[in-house]
Coordinates of C-alpha atoms (C1' of nucleotides) in Angstrom, one line a residue:
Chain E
X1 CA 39.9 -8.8 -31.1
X2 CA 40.5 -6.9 -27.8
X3 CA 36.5 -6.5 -27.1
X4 CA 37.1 -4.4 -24.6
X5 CA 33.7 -3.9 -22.5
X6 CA 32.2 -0.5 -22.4
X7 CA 32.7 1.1 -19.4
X8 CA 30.4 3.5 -19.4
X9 CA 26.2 3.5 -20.7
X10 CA 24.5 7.1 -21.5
X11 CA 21.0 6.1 -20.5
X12 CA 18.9 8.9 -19.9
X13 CA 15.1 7.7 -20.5
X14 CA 15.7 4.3 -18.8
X15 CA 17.5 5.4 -16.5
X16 CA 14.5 6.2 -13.6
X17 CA 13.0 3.0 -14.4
X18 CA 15.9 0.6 -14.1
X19 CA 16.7 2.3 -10.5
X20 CA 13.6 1.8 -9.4
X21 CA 13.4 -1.9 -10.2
X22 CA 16.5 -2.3 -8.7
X23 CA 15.5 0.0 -5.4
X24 CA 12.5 -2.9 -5.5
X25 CA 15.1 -5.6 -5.0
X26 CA 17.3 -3.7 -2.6
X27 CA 13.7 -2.7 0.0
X28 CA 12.9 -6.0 -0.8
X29 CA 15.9 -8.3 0.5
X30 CA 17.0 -5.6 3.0
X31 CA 14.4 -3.5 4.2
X32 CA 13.8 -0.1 3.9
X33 CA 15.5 1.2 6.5
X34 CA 18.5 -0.7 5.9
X35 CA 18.7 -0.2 2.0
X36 CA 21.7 2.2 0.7
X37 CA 21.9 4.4 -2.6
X38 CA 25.2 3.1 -2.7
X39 CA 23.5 -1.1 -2.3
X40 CA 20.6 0.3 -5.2
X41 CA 23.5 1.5 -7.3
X42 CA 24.9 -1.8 -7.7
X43 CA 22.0 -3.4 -8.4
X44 CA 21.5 -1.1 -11.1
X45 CA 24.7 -1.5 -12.7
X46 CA 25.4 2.1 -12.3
X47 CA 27.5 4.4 -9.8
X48 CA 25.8 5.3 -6.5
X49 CA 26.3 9.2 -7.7
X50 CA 24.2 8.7 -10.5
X51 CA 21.6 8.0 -8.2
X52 CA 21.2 12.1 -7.4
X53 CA 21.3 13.2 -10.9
X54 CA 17.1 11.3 -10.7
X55 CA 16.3 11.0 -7.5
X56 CA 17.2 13.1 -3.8
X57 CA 16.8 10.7 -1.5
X58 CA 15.9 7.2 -1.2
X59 CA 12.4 8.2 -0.1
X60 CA 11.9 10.1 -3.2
X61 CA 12.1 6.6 -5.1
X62 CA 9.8 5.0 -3.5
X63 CA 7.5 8.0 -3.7
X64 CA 7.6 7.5 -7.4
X65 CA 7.2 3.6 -7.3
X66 CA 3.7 4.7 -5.2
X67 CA 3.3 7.6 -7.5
X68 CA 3.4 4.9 -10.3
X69 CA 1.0 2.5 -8.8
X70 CA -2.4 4.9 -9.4
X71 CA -2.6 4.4 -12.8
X72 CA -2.3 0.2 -11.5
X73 CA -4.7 0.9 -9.1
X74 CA -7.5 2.3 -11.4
X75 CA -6.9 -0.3 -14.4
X76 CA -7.9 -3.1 -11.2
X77 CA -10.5 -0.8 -10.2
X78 CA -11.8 -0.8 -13.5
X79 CA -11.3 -4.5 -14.0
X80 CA -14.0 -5.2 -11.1
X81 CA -16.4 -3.0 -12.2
X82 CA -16.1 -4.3 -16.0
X83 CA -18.6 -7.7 -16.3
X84 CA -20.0 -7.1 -12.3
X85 CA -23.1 -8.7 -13.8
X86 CA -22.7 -12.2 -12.2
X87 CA -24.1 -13.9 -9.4
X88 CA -22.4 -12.2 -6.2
X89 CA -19.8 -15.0 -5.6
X90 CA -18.3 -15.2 -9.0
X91 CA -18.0 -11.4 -9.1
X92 CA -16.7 -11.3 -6.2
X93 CA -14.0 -14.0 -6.6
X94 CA -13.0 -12.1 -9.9
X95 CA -12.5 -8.6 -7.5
X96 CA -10.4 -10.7 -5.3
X97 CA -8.1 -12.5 -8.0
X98 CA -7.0 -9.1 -9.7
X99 CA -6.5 -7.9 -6.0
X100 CA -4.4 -10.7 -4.9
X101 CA -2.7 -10.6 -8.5
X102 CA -1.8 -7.0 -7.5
X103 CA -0.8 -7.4 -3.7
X104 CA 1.3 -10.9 -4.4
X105 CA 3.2 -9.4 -7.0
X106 CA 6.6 -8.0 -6.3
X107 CA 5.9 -4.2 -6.4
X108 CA 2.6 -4.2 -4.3
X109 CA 3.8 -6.4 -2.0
X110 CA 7.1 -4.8 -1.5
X111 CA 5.1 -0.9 -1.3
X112 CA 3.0 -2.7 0.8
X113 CA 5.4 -3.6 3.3
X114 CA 7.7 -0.5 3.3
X115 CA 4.6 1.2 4.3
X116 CA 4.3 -0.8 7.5
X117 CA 8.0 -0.5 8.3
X118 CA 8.3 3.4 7.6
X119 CA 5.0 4.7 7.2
X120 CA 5.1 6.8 10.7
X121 CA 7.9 8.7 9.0
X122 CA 6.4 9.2 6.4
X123 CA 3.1 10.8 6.6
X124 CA 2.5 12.6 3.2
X125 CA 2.6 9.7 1.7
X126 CA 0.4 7.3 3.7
X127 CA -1.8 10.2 2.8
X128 CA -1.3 9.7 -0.6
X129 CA -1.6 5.6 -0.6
X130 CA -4.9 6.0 1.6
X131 CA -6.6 8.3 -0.8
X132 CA -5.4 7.1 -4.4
X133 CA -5.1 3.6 -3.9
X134 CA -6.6 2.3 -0.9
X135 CA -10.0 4.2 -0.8
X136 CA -10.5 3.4 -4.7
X137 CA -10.2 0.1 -4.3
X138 CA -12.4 -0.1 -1.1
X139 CA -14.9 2.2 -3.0
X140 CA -14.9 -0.8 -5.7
X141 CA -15.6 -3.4 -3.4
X142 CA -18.4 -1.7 -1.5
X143 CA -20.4 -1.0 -4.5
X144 CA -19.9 -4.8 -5.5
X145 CA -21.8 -5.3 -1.8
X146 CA -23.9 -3.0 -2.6
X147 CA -24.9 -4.8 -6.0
X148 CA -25.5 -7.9 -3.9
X149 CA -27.8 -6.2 -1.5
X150 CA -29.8 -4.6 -4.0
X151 CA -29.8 -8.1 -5.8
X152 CA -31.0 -9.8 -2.9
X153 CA -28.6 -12.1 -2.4
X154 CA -26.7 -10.5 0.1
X155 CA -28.2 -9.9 3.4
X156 CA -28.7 -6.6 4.7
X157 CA -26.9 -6.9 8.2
X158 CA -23.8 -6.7 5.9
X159 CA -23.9 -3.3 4.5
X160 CA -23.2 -1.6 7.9
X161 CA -20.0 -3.7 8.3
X162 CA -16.6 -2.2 7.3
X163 CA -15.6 -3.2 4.3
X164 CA -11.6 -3.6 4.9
X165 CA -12.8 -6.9 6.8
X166 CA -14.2 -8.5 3.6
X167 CA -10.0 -7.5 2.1
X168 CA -8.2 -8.1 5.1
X169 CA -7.0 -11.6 4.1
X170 CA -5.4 -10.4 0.7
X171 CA -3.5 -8.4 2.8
X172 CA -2.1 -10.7 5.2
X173 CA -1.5 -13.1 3.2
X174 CA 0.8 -10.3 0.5
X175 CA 2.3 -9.9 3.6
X176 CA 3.1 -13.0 4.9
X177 CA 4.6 -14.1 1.5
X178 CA 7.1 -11.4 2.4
X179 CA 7.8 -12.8 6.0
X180 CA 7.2 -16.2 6.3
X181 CA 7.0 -17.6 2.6
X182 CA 10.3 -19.6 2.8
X183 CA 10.0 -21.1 6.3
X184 CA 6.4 -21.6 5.9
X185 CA 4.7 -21.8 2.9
X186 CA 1.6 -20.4 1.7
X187 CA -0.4 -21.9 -0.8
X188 CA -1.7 -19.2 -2.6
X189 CA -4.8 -20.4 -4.7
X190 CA -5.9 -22.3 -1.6
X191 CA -5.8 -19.7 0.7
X192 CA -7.4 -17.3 -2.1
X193 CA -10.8 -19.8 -2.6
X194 CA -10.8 -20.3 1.1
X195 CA -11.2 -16.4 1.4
X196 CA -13.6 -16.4 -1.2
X197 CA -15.9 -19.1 0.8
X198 CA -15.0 -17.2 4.1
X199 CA -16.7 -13.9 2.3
X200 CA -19.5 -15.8 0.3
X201 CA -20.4 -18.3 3.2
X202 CA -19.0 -18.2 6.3
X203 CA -18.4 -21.1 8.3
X204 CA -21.5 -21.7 9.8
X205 CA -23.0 -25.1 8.5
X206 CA -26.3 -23.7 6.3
X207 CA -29.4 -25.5 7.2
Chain G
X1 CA 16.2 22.8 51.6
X2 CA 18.3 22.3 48.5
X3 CA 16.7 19.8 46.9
X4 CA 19.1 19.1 44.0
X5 CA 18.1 16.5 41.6
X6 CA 20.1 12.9 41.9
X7 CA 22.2 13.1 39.0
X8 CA 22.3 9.5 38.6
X9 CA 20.7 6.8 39.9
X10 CA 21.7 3.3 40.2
X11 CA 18.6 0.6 39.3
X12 CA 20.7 -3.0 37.9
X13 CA 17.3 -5.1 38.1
X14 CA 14.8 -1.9 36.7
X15 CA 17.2 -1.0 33.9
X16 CA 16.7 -3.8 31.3
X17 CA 12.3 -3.4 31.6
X18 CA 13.0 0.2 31.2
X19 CA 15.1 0.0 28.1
X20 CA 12.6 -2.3 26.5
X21 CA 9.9 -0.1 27.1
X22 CA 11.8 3.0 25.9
X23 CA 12.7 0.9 23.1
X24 CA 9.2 0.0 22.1
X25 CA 8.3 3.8 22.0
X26 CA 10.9 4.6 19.9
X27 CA 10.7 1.8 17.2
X28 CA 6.8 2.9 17.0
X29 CA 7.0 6.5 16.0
X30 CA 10.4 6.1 14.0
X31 CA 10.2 2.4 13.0
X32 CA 13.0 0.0 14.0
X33 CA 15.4 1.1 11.3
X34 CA 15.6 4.7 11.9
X35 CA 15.5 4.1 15.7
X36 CA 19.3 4.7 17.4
X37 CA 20.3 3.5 21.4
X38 CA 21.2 7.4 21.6
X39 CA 17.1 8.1 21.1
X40 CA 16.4 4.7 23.2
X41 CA 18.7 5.8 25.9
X42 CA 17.0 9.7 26.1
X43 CA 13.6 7.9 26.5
X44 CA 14.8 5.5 28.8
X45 CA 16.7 8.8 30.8
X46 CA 20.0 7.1 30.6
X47 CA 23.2 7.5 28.7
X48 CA 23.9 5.8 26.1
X49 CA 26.6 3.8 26.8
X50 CA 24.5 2.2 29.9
X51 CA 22.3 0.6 27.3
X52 CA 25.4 -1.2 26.3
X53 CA 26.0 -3.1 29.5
X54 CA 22.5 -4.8 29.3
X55 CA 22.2 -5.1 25.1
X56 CA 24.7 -5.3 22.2
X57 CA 22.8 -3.7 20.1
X58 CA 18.8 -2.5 18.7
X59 CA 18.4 -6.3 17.5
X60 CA 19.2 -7.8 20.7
X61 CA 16.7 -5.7 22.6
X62 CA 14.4 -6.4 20.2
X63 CA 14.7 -10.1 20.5
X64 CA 14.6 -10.0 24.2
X65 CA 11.5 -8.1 23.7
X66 CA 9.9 -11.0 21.6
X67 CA 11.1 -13.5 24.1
X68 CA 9.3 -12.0 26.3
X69 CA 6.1 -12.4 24.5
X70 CA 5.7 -16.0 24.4
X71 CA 4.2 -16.5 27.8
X72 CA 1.8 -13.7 26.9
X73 CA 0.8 -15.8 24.4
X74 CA 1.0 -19.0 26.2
X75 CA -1.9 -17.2 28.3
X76 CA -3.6 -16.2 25.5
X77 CA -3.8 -20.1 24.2
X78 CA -4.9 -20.8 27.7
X79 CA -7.4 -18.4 27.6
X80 CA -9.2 -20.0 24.0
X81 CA -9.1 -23.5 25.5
X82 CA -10.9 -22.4 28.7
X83 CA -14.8 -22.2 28.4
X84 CA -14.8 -23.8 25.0
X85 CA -17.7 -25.1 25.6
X86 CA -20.4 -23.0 24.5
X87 CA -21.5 -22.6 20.9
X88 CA -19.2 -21.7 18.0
X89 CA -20.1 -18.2 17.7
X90 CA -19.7 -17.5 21.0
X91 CA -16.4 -19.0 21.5
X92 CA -14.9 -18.1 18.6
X93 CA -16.0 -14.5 19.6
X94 CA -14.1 -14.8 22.9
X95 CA -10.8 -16.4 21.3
X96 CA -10.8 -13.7 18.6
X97 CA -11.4 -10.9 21.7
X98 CA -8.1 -12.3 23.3
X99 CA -6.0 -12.0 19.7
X100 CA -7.4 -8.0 19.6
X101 CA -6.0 -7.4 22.7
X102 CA -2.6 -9.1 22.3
X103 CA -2.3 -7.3 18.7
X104 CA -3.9 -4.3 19.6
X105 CA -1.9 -3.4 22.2
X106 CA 1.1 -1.1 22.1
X107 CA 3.3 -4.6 22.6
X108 CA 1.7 -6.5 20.4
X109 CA 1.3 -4.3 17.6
X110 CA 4.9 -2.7 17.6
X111 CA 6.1 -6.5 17.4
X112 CA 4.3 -7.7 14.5
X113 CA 5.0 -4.0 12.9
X114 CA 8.7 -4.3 13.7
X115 CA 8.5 -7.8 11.9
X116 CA 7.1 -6.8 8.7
X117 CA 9.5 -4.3 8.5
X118 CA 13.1 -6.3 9.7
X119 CA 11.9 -9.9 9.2
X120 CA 14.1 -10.3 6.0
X121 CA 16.9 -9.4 7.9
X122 CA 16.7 -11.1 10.7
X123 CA 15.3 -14.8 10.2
X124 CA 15.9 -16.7 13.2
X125 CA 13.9 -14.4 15.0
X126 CA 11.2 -15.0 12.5
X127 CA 12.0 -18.5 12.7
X128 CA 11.0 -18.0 16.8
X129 CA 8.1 -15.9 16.2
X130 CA 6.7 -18.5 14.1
X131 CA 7.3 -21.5 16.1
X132 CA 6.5 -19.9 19.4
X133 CA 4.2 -17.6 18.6
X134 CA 2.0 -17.6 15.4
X135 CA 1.7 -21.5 15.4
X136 CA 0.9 -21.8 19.0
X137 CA -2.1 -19.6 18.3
X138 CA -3.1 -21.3 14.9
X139 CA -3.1 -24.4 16.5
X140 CA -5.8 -23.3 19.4
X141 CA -7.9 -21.7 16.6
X142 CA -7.6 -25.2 14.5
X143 CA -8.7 -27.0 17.6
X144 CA -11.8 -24.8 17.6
X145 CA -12.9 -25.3 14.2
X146 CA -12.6 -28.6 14.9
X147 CA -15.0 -29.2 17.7
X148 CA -17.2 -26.9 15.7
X149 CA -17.3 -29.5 13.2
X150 CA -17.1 -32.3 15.5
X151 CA -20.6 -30.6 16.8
X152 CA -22.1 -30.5 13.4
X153 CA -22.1 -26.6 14.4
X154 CA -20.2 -26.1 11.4
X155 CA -20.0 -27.4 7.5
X156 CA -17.2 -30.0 6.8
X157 CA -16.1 -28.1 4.1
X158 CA -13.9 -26.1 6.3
X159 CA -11.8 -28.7 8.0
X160 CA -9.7 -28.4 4.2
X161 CA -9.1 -24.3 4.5
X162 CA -5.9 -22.2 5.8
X163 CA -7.0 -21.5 9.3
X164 CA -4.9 -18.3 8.9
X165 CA -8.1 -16.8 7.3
X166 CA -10.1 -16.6 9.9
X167 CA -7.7 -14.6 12.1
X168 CA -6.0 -12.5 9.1
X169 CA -8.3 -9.7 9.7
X170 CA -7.0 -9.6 12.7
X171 CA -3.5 -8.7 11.9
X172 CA -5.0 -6.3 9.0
X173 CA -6.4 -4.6 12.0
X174 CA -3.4 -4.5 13.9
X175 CA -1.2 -2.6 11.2
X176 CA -3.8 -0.9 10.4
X177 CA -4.1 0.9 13.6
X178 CA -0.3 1.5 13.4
X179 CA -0.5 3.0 10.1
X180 CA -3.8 4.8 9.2
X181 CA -5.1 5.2 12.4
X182 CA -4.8 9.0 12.4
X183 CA -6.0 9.8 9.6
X184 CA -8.5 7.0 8.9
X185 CA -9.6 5.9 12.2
X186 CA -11.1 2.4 12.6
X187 CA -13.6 1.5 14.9
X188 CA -11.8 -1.1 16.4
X189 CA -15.2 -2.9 18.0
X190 CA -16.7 -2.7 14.9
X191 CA -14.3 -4.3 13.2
X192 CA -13.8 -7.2 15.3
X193 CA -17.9 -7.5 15.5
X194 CA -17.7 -7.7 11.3
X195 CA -14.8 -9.7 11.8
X196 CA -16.7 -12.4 14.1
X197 CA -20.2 -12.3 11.9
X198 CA -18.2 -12.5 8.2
X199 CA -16.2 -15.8 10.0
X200 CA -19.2 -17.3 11.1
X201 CA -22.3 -16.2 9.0
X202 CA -20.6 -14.8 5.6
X203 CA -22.3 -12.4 3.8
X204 CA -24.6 -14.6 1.2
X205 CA -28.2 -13.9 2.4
X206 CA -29.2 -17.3 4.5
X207 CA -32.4 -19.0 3.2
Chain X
dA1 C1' 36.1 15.2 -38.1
dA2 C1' 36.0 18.7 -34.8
dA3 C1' 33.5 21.3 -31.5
dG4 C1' 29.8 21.3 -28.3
dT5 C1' 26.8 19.2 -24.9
dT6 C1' 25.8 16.3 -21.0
dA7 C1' 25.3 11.8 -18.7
dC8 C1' 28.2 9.8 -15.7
dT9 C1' 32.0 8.9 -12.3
dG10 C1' 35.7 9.1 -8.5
dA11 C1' 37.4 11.8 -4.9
dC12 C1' 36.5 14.7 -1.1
dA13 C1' 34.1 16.6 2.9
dT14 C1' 30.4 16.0 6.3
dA15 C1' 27.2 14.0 9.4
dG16 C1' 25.6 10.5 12.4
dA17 C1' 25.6 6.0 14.7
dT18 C1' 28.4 2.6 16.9
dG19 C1' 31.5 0.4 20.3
dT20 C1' 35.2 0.9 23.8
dC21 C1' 37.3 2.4 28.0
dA22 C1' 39.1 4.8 31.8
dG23 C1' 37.2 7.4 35.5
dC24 C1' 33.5 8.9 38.4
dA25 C1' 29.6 8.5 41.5
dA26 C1' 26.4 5.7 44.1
dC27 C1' 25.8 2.0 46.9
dT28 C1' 27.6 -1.7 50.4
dA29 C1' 30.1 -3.8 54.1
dA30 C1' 33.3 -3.6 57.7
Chain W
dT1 C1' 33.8 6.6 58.6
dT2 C1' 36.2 4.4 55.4
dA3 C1' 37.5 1.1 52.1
dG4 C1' 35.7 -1.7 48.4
dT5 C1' 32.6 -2.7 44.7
dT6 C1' 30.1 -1.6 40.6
dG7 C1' 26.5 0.8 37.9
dC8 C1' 26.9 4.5 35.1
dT9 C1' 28.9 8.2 32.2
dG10 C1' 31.6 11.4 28.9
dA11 C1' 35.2 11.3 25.6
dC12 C1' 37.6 9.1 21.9
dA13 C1' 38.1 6.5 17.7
dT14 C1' 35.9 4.1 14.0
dC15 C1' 32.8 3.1 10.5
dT16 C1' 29.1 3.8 7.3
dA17 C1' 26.1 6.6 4.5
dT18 C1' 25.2 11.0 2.5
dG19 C1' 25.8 14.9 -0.6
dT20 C1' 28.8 17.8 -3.6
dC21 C1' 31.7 18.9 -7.4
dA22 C1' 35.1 19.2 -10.9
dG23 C1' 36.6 16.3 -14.5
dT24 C1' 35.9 12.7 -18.0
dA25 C1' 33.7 9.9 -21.5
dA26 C1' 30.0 9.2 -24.5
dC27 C1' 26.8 11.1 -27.6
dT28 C1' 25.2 15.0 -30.9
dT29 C1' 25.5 18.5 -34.2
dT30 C1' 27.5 20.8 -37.8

DNA sequence: AAAGTTACTGACATAGATGTCAGCAACTAA
DNA sequence: TTAGTTGCTGACATCTATGTCAGTAACTTT
């Protein structure tokens, strides 16, 4: 038997998806700015002229990876406000785990920190990111505060304070996986319960 | 009187500031990758080619730029330690004001932006940043805490968590201000207020 | 099985950034 | 003033990424 491999796949409906996984590895190990249909096409198996038969540009494919992540962003959304019935702390650790899931995963984190690197040249789409995903999930975790004020177990001071403070950490630390991961570890579920105490407790010794 | 503008001018010990602070303005708007010597070199009001005698290339300038930041933060680390005498709240309140001002400034914030962005591409100089930089000022912050505990000003509990928690809003803030600034301001005193009362109080309602 | 459709590809042309180098202009010293 | 030094520049060659297009191979239909 010869078993000669195929040269050539006709792939139409996979076709989008399996670039954009592989445009995920390419921003990912490279950078935005220094990623190359012609680096993505590899990765994909496929020849970098196939590329424009989907997509224009390289921006255009990570406008549909964002464009992708609303429907992500309201299932979390959803998943905080499903069971919010707990004490403030447990609820609130459950908000932060399906955040952190999210942000720590390969996709947020690498949309995450494209954005930083070539978000001033792209403007629409911070747009886009701030209202669709951003904003609903902040939304989500202020009316978790508000909850806990109404409850009573939250003070009061706490509801003029902006919100991004009480998220910040997920951030940094999605981001610092992405940096400073392999020289410099980052215990993950530590740092996650830590920020969890920060938020509940603070560091203050209680009386 | 003629008054012809010099054509050219002839500054050896200038030029090298110059280019870095052309060079700054051009990685913030564009971000590093789509920045070119031809753009740093029309910001700076040179040719070109003149960047060349001072920098190989956009890495090298950036690196020199970095380099230059560690006795910045060498102050900065000098400016924690001093007057650490007063309560927790207090000091922590000035430390985090000196880690605003580093990351809020154009310098500052362009670095840790241009990181996120290149960092995968360029790991000695994350390497650097960490060693010189980021661990320098983790360590001061440690020291802190520590006294804080040592005082009985704050619960033991803490000695075990990532010290990078307590300053991650801080970066958030940072990027933030280079990202979503113009359409979602942030109150940057605000923030760092919040920031100061979710480290030391938390937000559970104290008995 | 033959004709028709189309997903895919290699080859070409273009644009933009890089790096080099000989020559010029600005400064210095005598 | 003049000769010497050197910081600076424009022009050239190279290299890399982009975008187009006609042709080919794989699939569909009849």
């Amino acid at each position: 038997m010869t078993n000669t491999a195929p040269t050539r796949k006709r792939r139409k409906d996979d076709r989008p998806g399996e670039i954009i996984t592989a445009a995920f590895r390419e921003f990912d190990e490279k950078g935005f700015g220094r990623s190359t249909m012609a680096g993505i096409a590899e990765r994909a198996g496929i020849s970098r002229t196939t590329i424009y038969l989907y997509y224009d540009t390289k921006e255009a494919i990570f406008e549909a990876a964002i464009r992708g992540s609303v429907e992500v962003t309201i299932d979390i959304v959803a998943g905080m406000a499903k069971d919010a019935n707990g004490d403030f702390r447990t609820v609130f650790a459950r908000a932060i785990d399906l955040i952190y899931a999210r942000l720590v995963s390969d996709e947020g984190g690498v949309i995450l920190k494209t954005l930083v690197a070539e978000g001033s040249a792209m403007p629409d789409l911070i747009l886009f990111y701030r209202q669709e995903i951003l904003s609903k999930g902040e939304a989500a975790i202020r009316a978790l505060i508000e909850r806990g004020i109404i409850n009573g177990e939250l003070s009061v001071a706490c509801r003029g304070d902006d919100v991004r403070v009480f998220v910040a950490p997920a951030i940094f630390a999605a981001l610092w996986l992405r940096i400073f991961h392999k020289i410099d570890p980052l215990d993950i579920n530590a740092f996650k319960e830590a920020h969890v105490r920060l938020v509940t407790d603070g560091l203050l010794a209680r009386p």
